[in-house]
């Protein structure tokens, strides 16, 4: 990614349209679902939106049944009135093409369009997103609806962007229907060309799985035991592409009628759940990358997960500003215990996203629903009205964001401008690492990634996310946490990066498989053994919840290995158990750069100690020379200026040395920032004066 590419992005152009008197504004608003309410409510809605400072709402996401109550009959008068009303109050519209939830008439008329689960159970309608991506009936109906909506509203002055569908693959993917089987065969044919190549890639010599005709190939449906892993991996790739085709078809219809930017909302690091589509691939087709983020409310470090999700979203956006399409003002309805947000938490959450590159933050949803499955989900306007904590905080947030308009269009930077550290997160590697029948169920690419991101977070160092094939030359330090599968191109790129002076940290269970999920033979970690200067011969995963002492960097858990250095310097060894003496952490010189291997999962203290070594070696510095614990510090830069965000997650006030102009209180700091417990500050400095 290239965060220094200065050309204005569609997100930046949007913020200019949302502002007034030539000043850009951070996008602020929500999903607006007026069809859930009597029309008399709408006037109050727009009045209160104005009061809160809302400038953008997403309309029509779940309106298909209202717009097209029966096949081919389109009813737009109500939507005309909604959009006109918003326009009259100066509120812009992110207009959905409404294809996310086909109405009952559609599923009833075309039952063959319903998706099928792995075990053969057909998914019924009655909730949402009940369609198979491969269904020609769905695609036809979605295209017709999109055409109608685009045609009617493309030139409406309130409409400034398009919201295609909603959270692709959230409830209906993967689909194992016969339609998906046919689609999968076509996709495989295009990928492999002939059955011989497919048999080789899938390793079908194993368990007598050889395919003799394309018709024999099916999705990886429930079988007696583990289904062929490459078949599973290809099916994940196919399923992502099948949905991408739906997006592309709908996008093409809109693009014929409108030049406004298009997006669809992603679900990055979605609560640790399986990721249904390859967002790296998808983001290339978005004008604006947008993400939905919800806290895992019972996790005391949920704000660190938020930071990680925001950093990943910025990666998908290639470093350019992005849009937080949804988060919640307080509790959601879908976790086991839906803990409400503490006073001030929503403001901190929002500013974390902005600090990490969002130029807009919207909520799900404007008015908390009265009926339906999400009636206990918070909104900007709660059931209990405006004399409430939520409403007061929403209005306070609106005022806060108004003070931050000048930040739009800037990019996230490190102490000297550019971010210095990148974490690699390839979708294929994650998908393949999550397949069954691996050495340990405790080895999780997501969790290992989180441990590394958390460690940099604790040290006050901002990290970007990249793919293994990206140009990494701007980074002083690159981490490959459990990058299990790698293409040959990725392997070459990482070797080149180190050869030309970069520092690469590789953790256990990385570089093990090629793009077909076949083991890279000879020595573990296959792709990296030579680069790292180690020879690992056998994995020794640890029993559940057991850890093992290391000679340095504390203890390791989840994983150990039997091996030895070939040329690497050993920084730490396993201090006991069956692999006593095997390397735990190594350092190697390769070309002009350095490579490190970490063969176990380090715990917090050990990780912090190792990070000190890594950062000292690579010359990576935290944002502040003396970071205050519990205070998140992130910087955005544009032209000659920087904006440093301080987010105090502590229950106590802190004093931090800082100079510059604080935007939220509009004060010039005289050397000290007094940050109240739980509060935020944004300090502007000219670039020349980058030391705070
Ligand atoms: C998702 C969906 C929304 C809503 C929220 C609830 O993000 O896009 O429609 O269901 O979850 O948290």
JSON list of C-alpha atoms and ligand atoms in Angstrom, two decimals, residues 31 33 61-62 128 166-167 170-171 265-267 292-294 326-328 332-334 364 374 377, ligand 1:
[
{"chain": "A", "resi": 31, "resn": "UNK", "atom": "CA", "xyz": [-28.50, 3.40, 8.64]},
{"chain": "A", "resi": 33, "resn": "UNK", "atom": "CA", "xyz": [-34.82, 2.63, 8.07]},
{"chain": "A", "resi": 61, "resn": "UNK", "atom": "CA", "xyz": [-30.73, -1.34, 2.76]},
{"chain": "A", "resi": 62, "resn": "UNK", "atom": "CA", "xyz": [-33.65, -3.60, 3.73]},
{"chain": "A", "resi": 128, "resn": "UNK", "atom": "CA", "xyz": [-32.62, -12.01, 5.79]},
{"chain": "A", "resi": 166, "resn": "UNK", "atom": "CA", "xyz": [-25.09, -5.31, 2.83]},
{"chain": "A", "resi": 167, "resn": "UNK", "atom": "CA", "xyz": [-22.38, -7.39, 4.48]},
{"chain": "A", "resi": 170, "resn": "UNK", "atom": "CA", "xyz": [-22.95, -12.70, 6.41]},
{"chain": "A", "resi": 171, "resn": "UNK", "atom": "CA", "xyz": [-25.74, -15.28, 6.54]},
{"chain": "A", "resi": 265, "resn": "UNK", "atom": "CA", "xyz": [-19.76, -2.76, 3.89]},
{"chain": "A", "resi": 266, "resn": "UNK", "atom": "CA", "xyz": [-17.13, -5.29, 4.98]},
{"chain": "A", "resi": 267, "resn": "UNK", "atom": "CA", "xyz": [-16.98, -7.24, 8.23]},
{"chain": "A", "resi": 292, "resn": "UNK", "atom": "CA", "xyz": [-18.64, -2.52, 10.09]},
{"chain": "A", "resi": 293, "resn": "UNK", "atom": "CA", "xyz": [-17.21, -2.96, 13.53]},
{"chain": "A", "resi": 294, "resn": "UNK", "atom": "CA", "xyz": [-18.79, -4.17, 16.75]},
{"chain": "A", "resi": 326, "resn": "UNK", "atom": "CA", "xyz": [-21.59, 0.72, 11.10]},
{"chain": "A", "resi": 327, "resn": "UNK", "atom": "CA", "xyz": [-20.86, 0.52, 14.77]},
{"chain": "A", "resi": 328, "resn": "UNK", "atom": "CA", "xyz": [-23.13, 0.79, 17.78]},
{"chain": "A", "resi": 332, "resn": "UNK", "atom": "CA", "xyz": [-26.03, -4.85, 20.39]},
{"chain": "A", "resi": 333, "resn": "UNK", "atom": "CA", "xyz": [-28.59, -7.64, 20.47]},
{"chain": "A", "resi": 334, "resn": "UNK", "atom": "CA", "xyz": [-26.63, -10.62, 19.21]},
{"chain": "A", "resi": 364, "resn": "UNK", "atom": "CA", "xyz": [-26.39, 0.93, 12.93]},
{"chain": "A", "resi": 374, "resn": "UNK", "atom": "CA", "xyz": [-32.95, -6.26, 16.49]},
{"chain": "A", "resi": 377, "resn": "UNK", "atom": "CA", "xyz": [-29.97, -3.16, 19.51]},
{"chain": "B", "resi": 1, "resn": "LIG", "atom": "C1", "xyz": [-24.75, -5.82, 10.84]},
{"chain": "B", "resi": 1, "resn": "LIG", "atom": "C2", "xyz": [-25.79, -5.46, 9.80]},
{"chain": "B", "resi": 1, "resn": "LIG", "atom": "C3", "xyz": [-26.84, -4.54, 10.32]},
{"chain": "B", "resi": 1, "resn": "LIG", "atom": "C4", "xyz": [-27.28, -4.93, 11.71]},
{"chain": "B", "resi": 1, "resn": "LIG", "atom": "C5", "xyz": [-26.08, -4.93, 12.60]},
{"chain": "B", "resi": 1, "resn": "LIG", "atom": "C6", "xyz": [-26.41, -5.26, 14.04]},
{"chain": "B", "resi": 1, "resn": "LIG", "atom": "O1", "xyz": [-23.68, -5.03, 10.85]},
{"chain": "B", "resi": 1, "resn": "LIG", "atom": "O2", "xyz": [-25.21, -4.90, 8.66]},
{"chain": "B", "resi": 1, "resn": "LIG", "atom": "O3", "xyz": [-27.93, -4.58, 9.43]},
{"chain": "B", "resi": 1, "resn": "LIG", "atom": "O4", "xyz": [-27.85, -6.20, 11.66]},
{"chain": "B", "resi": 1, "resn": "LIG", "atom": "O5", "xyz": [-25.19, -5.94, 12.15]},
{"chain": "B", "resi": 1, "resn": "LIG", "atom": "O6", "xyz": [-25.29, -5.17, 14.87]}
]
